[in-house]
mmCIF file of C-alpha atoms in Angstrom:
data_model
loop_
_atom_site.group_PDB
_atom_site.id
_atom_site.type_symbol
_atom_site.label_atom_id
_atom_site.label_comp_id
_atom_site.label_asym_id
_atom_site.label_seq_id
_atom_site.Cartn_x
_atom_site.Cartn_y
_atom_site.Cartn_z
ATOM 1 C CA ASP A 1 1.325 16.342 5.147
ATOM 2 C CA GLU A 2 -1.192 18.120 4.033
ATOM 3 C CA PRO A 3 -4.691 18.546 5.731
ATOM 4 C CA SER A 4 -7.733 16.837 4.439
ATOM 5 C CA GLU A 5 -10.802 19.105 3.329
ATOM 6 C CA TRP A 6 -12.182 19.147 6.173
ATOM 7 C CA GLU A 7 -9.318 20.214 8.114
ATOM 8 C CA LYS A 8 -9.320 23.309 6.097
ATOM 9 C CA THR A 9 -13.370 24.222 7.293
ATOM 10 C CA GLU A 10 -13.343 28.020 8.072
ATOM 11 C CA LEU A 11 -16.407 28.341 10.602
ATOM 12 C CA ASP A 12 -18.642 31.478 11.587
ATOM 13 C CA GLN A 13 -20.024 32.298 15.242
ATOM 14 C CA ALA A 14 -22.754 30.249 14.751
ATOM 15 C CA GLN A 15 -21.766 27.037 13.172
ATOM 16 C CA VAL A 16 -19.451 26.971 16.252
ATOM 17 C CA GLU A 17 -21.551 26.905 18.608
ATOM 18 C CA GLN A 18 -23.885 24.281 16.367
ATOM 19 C CA ARG A 19 -20.653 22.135 16.433
ATOM 20 C CA ILE A 20 -20.422 22.135 19.750
ATOM 21 C CA LYS A 21 -24.030 21.591 20.570
ATOM 22 C CA GLU A 22 -23.791 18.586 18.305
ATOM 23 C CA TYR A 23 -20.421 17.181 19.674
ATOM 24 C CA ASN A 24 -22.228 17.694 23.220
ATOM 25 C CA ARG A 25 -24.852 15.221 21.976
ATOM 26 C CA GLN A 26 -22.641 12.734 20.664
ATOM 27 C CA ILE A 27 -20.288 11.966 23.612
ATOM 28 C CA ASN A 28 -20.791 9.231 26.174
ATOM 29 C CA SER A 29 -18.906 11.010 29.264
ATOM 30 C CA ASN A 30 -18.432 14.728 30.642
ATOM 31 C CA LEU A 31 -15.681 16.050 28.562
ATOM 32 C CA PHE A 32 -17.999 18.407 27.093
ATOM 33 C CA MET A 33 -16.758 21.652 25.004
ATOM 34 C CA SER A 34 -18.367 24.721 26.618
ATOM 35 C CA LEU A 35 -18.847 28.443 24.332
ATOM 36 C CA ASN A 36 -17.757 31.378 25.712
ATOM 37 C CA LYS A 37 -18.753 34.805 25.883
ATOM 38 C CA ASP A 38 -15.543 36.027 23.768
ATOM 39 C CA GLY A 39 -16.166 33.340 21.030
ATOM 40 C CA SER A 40 -13.726 31.049 21.866
ATOM 41 C CA TYR A 41 -14.004 28.176 23.348
ATOM 42 C CA THR A 42 -12.866 25.407 25.604
ATOM 43 C CA GLY A 43 -12.949 21.318 25.584
ATOM 44 C CA PHE A 44 -10.681 18.208 26.182
ATOM 45 C CA ILE A 45 -8.324 16.148 24.179
ATOM 46 C CA LYS A 46 -6.725 12.960 24.378
ATOM 47 C CA VAL A 47 -3.506 12.325 23.266
ATOM 48 C CA GLN A 48 -1.994 8.812 23.581
ATOM 49 C CA LEU A 49 2.032 8.710 23.956
ATOM 50 C CA LYS A 50 3.858 6.432 21.981
ATOM 51 C CA LEU A 51 7.709 7.212 22.364
ATOM 52 C CA VAL A 52 10.531 4.846 21.484
ATOM 53 C CA ARG A 53 13.221 6.154 23.115
ATOM 54 C CA PRO A 54 13.313 7.329 26.900
ATOM 55 C CA VAL A 55 12.953 10.400 28.426
ATOM 56 C CA SER A 56 14.046 12.700 31.237
ATOM 57 C CA VAL A 57 12.885 13.162 34.624
ATOM 58 C CA PRO A 58 14.295 15.494 37.622
ATOM 59 C CA ALA A 59 16.785 13.145 39.535
ATOM 60 C CA THR A 60 14.966 13.536 42.865
ATOM 61 C CA LYS A 61 11.385 13.028 41.299
ATOM 62 C CA ARG A 62 10.317 9.339 41.285
ATOM 63 C CA VAL A 63 8.322 7.334 39.147
ATOM 64 C CA PRO A 64 7.103 4.468 40.888
ATOM 65 C CA SER A 65 5.275 3.389 37.905
ATOM 66 C CA LEU A 66 7.936 3.829 34.634
ATOM 67 C CA GLN A 67 11.130 2.109 33.926
ATOM 68 C CA ALA A 68 13.976 3.486 35.442
ATOM 69 C CA GLY A 69 17.304 2.683 34.025
ATOM 70 C CA ARG A 70 20.455 2.092 36.127
ATOM 71 C CA PRO A 71 22.403 5.112 37.004
ATOM 72 C CA HIS A 72 25.996 6.131 35.082
ATOM 73 C CA PRO A 73 28.465 4.745 37.684
ATOM 74 C CA GLN A 74 29.941 8.395 37.943
ATOM 75 C CA GLY A 75 26.728 9.684 39.210
ATOM 76 C CA VAL A 76 23.630 11.690 37.421
ATOM 77 C CA LYS A 77 22.224 13.989 39.895
ATOM 78 C CA ARG A 78 20.644 16.288 37.233
ATOM 79 C CA ARG A 79 18.294 13.896 35.409
ATOM 80 C CA THR A 80 17.401 10.264 35.307
ATOM 81 C CA SER A 81 16.039 8.437 32.074
ATOM 82 C CA PHE A 82 12.579 6.377 31.913
ATOM 83 C CA TYR A 83 10.229 4.569 29.377
ATOM 84 C CA LEU A 84 7.119 5.778 29.587
ATOM 85 C CA PRO A 85 4.797 2.536 29.815
ATOM 86 C CA LYS A 86 3.467 1.941 26.409
ATOM 87 C CA GLY A 87 -0.388 2.985 25.823
ATOM 88 C CA THR A 88 -0.023 6.136 28.183
ATOM 89 C CA VAL A 89 -2.634 8.491 27.376
ATOM 90 C CA LYS A 90 -3.141 11.983 29.443
ATOM 91 C CA HIS A 91 -6.437 14.514 29.123
ATOM 92 C CA LEU A 92 -6.197 17.762 28.627
ATOM 93 C CA HIS A 93 -8.661 20.527 28.874
ATOM 94 C CA ILE A 94 -7.042 23.443 26.187
ATOM 95 C CA LEU A 95 -8.577 26.107 24.298
ATOM 96 C CA SER A 96 -9.418 26.555 21.189
ATOM 97 C CA HIS A 97 -6.523 28.645 20.227
ATOM 98 C CA THR A 98 -4.078 26.174 21.878
ATOM 99 C CA ARG A 99 -1.505 25.568 19.140
ATOM 100 C CA ALA A 100 0.127 22.026 19.227
ATOM 101 C CA SER A 101 3.059 23.327 20.485
ATOM 102 C CA GLU A 102 1.800 24.542 23.555
ATOM 103 C CA VAL A 103 0.014 20.727 24.022
ATOM 104 C CA ILE A 104 3.290 19.399 23.672
ATOM 105 C CA ASP A 105 4.685 21.586 26.589
ATOM 106 C CA ALA A 106 1.989 21.028 28.391
ATOM 107 C CA LEU A 107 2.373 17.249 28.691
ATOM 108 C CA LEU A 108 5.839 16.881 28.946
ATOM 109 C CA ARG A 109 4.728 19.110 32.157
ATOM 110 C CA LYS A 110 2.353 16.541 33.446
ATOM 111 C CA PHE A 111 5.085 14.203 33.652
ATOM 112 C CA THR A 112 7.869 16.585 34.657
ATOM 113 C CA VAL A 113 9.892 15.447 31.591
ATOM 114 C CA ILE A 114 12.696 17.790 31.216
ATOM 115 C CA ASP A 115 13.262 17.248 27.613
ATOM 116 C CA ASN A 116 13.814 19.621 25.084
ATOM 117 C CA PRO A 117 10.055 20.053 23.618
ATOM 118 C CA ARG A 118 11.421 20.246 20.182
ATOM 119 C CA LYS A 119 12.288 16.809 20.542
ATOM 120 C CA PHE A 120 8.711 15.660 20.156
ATOM 121 C CA ALA A 121 5.731 16.414 17.581
ATOM 122 C CA LEU A 122 1.649 16.029 17.883
ATOM 123 C CA PHE A 123 0.737 13.627 15.413
ATOM 124 C CA GLU A 124 -3.212 13.483 14.305
ATOM 125 C CA ARG A 125 -4.015 9.606 13.019
ATOM 126 C CA SER A 126 -6.948 8.636 11.283
ATOM 127 C CA GLU A 127 -8.595 5.484 9.967
ATOM 128 C CA LYS A 128 -10.568 4.875 6.711
ATOM 129 C CA ASP A 129 -11.075 2.820 4.370
ATOM 130 C CA GLU A 130 -9.304 0.598 6.524
ATOM 131 C CA GLN A 131 -6.142 2.228 6.019
ATOM 132 C CA VAL A 132 -4.589 4.540 8.748
ATOM 133 C CA TYR A 133 -2.831 7.546 8.265
ATOM 134 C CA LEU A 134 -0.412 9.407 10.199
ATOM 135 C CA ARG A 135 -0.069 13.194 9.885
ATOM 136 C CA LYS A 136 2.445 15.588 11.703
ATOM 137 C CA LEU A 137 0.900 19.174 13.285
ATOM 138 C CA GLY A 138 2.502 22.269 12.756
ATOM 139 C CA ASP A 139 3.305 24.394 15.181
ATOM 140 C CA ASP A 140 0.159 26.464 14.946
ATOM 141 C CA GLU A 141 -2.567 24.256 14.427
ATOM 142 C CA GLN A 142 -5.463 24.335 16.971
ATOM 143 C CA PRO A 143 -5.594 20.465 18.129
ATOM 144 C CA LEU A 144 -9.288 21.537 19.872
ATOM 145 C CA ARG A 145 -10.723 23.068 16.627
ATOM 146 C CA LEU A 146 -9.568 20.104 14.636
ATOM 147 C CA ARG A 147 -11.140 17.891 17.481
ATOM 148 C CA LEU A 148 -14.785 20.022 17.025
ATOM 149 C CA LEU A 149 -14.555 19.471 13.284
ATOM 150 C CA ALA A 150 -13.972 15.436 13.699
ATOM 151 C CA GLY A 151 -16.440 15.124 16.163
ATOM 152 C CA PRO A 152 -15.399 12.461 19.107
ATOM 153 C CA SER A 153 -14.943 9.265 17.447
ATOM 154 C CA GLU A 154 -11.195 8.236 17.923
ATOM 155 C CA LYS A 155 -11.156 6.988 14.607
ATOM 156 C CA VAL A 156 -11.609 9.770 12.624
ATOM 157 C CA LEU A 157 -9.510 11.313 14.644
ATOM 158 C CA SER A 158 -7.067 11.001 17.244
ATOM 159 C CA PHE A 159 -3.959 11.834 19.023
ATOM 160 C CA ILE A 160 -0.616 10.737 19.240
ATOM 161 C CA LEU A 161 2.937 12.496 21.061
ATOM 162 C CA LYS A 162 5.773 10.644 18.769
ATOM 163 C CA GLU A 163 9.408 11.408 18.280
ATOM 164 C CA ASN A 164 10.039 14.277 16.088
ATOM 165 C CA GLU A 165 11.396 12.282 13.124
ATOM 166 C CA THR A 166 13.189 14.149 10.655
ATOM 167 C CA GLY A 167 15.351 10.945 9.422
ATOM 168 C CA GLU A 168 18.671 10.105 10.977
ATOM 169 C CA VAL A 169 18.676 10.591 14.704
ATOM 170 C CA ASN A 170 20.509 13.845 15.801
ATOM 171 C CA TRP A 171 22.619 12.645 18.511
ATOM 172 C CA ASP A 172 23.778 16.003 19.032
ATOM 173 C CA ALA A 173 20.360 17.125 20.327
ATOM 174 C CA PHE A 174 20.860 14.963 23.440
ATOM 175 C CA SER A 175 22.954 15.491 26.920
ATOM 176 C CA LEU A 176 25.454 13.960 28.392
ATOM 177 C CA PRO A 177 24.016 12.156 30.835
ATOM 178 C CA GLU A 178 21.574 11.395 28.031
ATOM 179 C CA LEU A 179 23.988 9.800 26.200
ATOM 180 C CA HIS A 180 25.475 7.431 29.147
ATOM 181 C CA ASN A 181 21.854 6.655 29.651
ATOM 182 C CA PHE A 182 21.567 5.507 26.008
ATOM 183 C CA LEU A 183 24.186 3.419 26.247
ATOM 184 C CA LEU A 184 23.321 1.588 29.344
ATOM 185 C CA ILE A 185 19.712 1.031 28.049
ATOM 186 C CA LEU A 186 21.292 -0.450 24.690
ATOM 187 C CA GLN A 187 23.753 -2.734 26.832
ATOM 188 C CA ARG A 188 21.231 -4.123 28.174
ATOM 189 C CA GLU A 189 19.423 -5.159 25.398
ATOM 190 C CA GLU A 190 22.514 -6.562 23.965
ATOM 191 C CA GLU A 191 22.910 -8.662 26.759
ATOM 192 C CA GLU A 192 19.357 -9.589 26.041
ATOM 193 C CA HIS A 193 19.435 -10.697 23.106
ATOM 194 C CA VAL A 194 22.888 -12.581 23.727
ATOM 195 C CA ARG A 195 21.211 -15.064 26.048
ATOM 196 C CA ARG A 196 18.154 -15.769 24.370
ATOM 197 C CA LEU A 197 20.355 -16.642 21.226
ATOM 198 C CA ARG A 198 22.134 -18.976 23.595
ATOM 199 C CA HIS A 199 19.555 -20.887 25.137
ATOM 200 C CA ARG A 200 18.115 -21.300 21.947
ATOM 201 C CA TYR A 201 20.908 -22.962 20.990
ATOM 202 C CA ALA A 202 21.890 -24.700 23.795
ATOM 203 C CA HIS A 203 18.556 -26.137 23.555
ATOM 204 C CA CYS A 204 18.957 -27.007 19.545
ATOM 205 C CA ARG A 205 22.744 -28.661 21.133
ATOM 206 C CA GLN A 206 20.912 -30.755 23.751
ATOM 207 C CA LYS A 207 17.865 -32.148 21.382
ATOM 208 C CA MET A 208 20.579 -32.478 18.711
ATOM 209 C CA GLN A 209 22.821 -34.778 21.268
ATOM 210 C CA GLU A 210 19.463 -36.569 22.695
ATOM 211 C CA ALA A 211 18.544 -37.847 19.365
ATOM 212 C CA LEU A 212 22.049 -38.777 18.520
#
């Protein structure tokens, strides 16, 4: 939960300018950082979305690349739930003072997700000594500053959007249409699991009968 030592580093204006020059020399794309006259800077961060539960979008919004849940039998006009594809990645152009909570808001707007932003959290991922570490960013932390301090290496630092897990799922935080869609999705998963089990036992039974 605690930031590492390099994340606590404070930079003066000259150090920021030097870090930006070093950062831009190391990247192999045009996603450069730029220093502004007021001392702030802008740049890009890449965020990978690793969401387990479906998200809600306006019912009139068509998202061909996503898996749609079947609508509730009584009809749900306000919203539709989707699973975001695994490995979904988004680049955001942000300011040095952009906060983690604002990054979450921006990502949800990009995908027209209308769920409460408090359901999500931004995490930093790092690799060290063949170990993977995850840390949830505080709302006021500045992802671009962390990107500058870490450099462009994704192993040293990458960003992930996940559900804001605090232990047990707080189902009261979801709307009725969302809960109905979750039940439908669970029902489909259960039916598929049962179908596979029946197929497996039928296959075993057939092999035994052939042996007999």
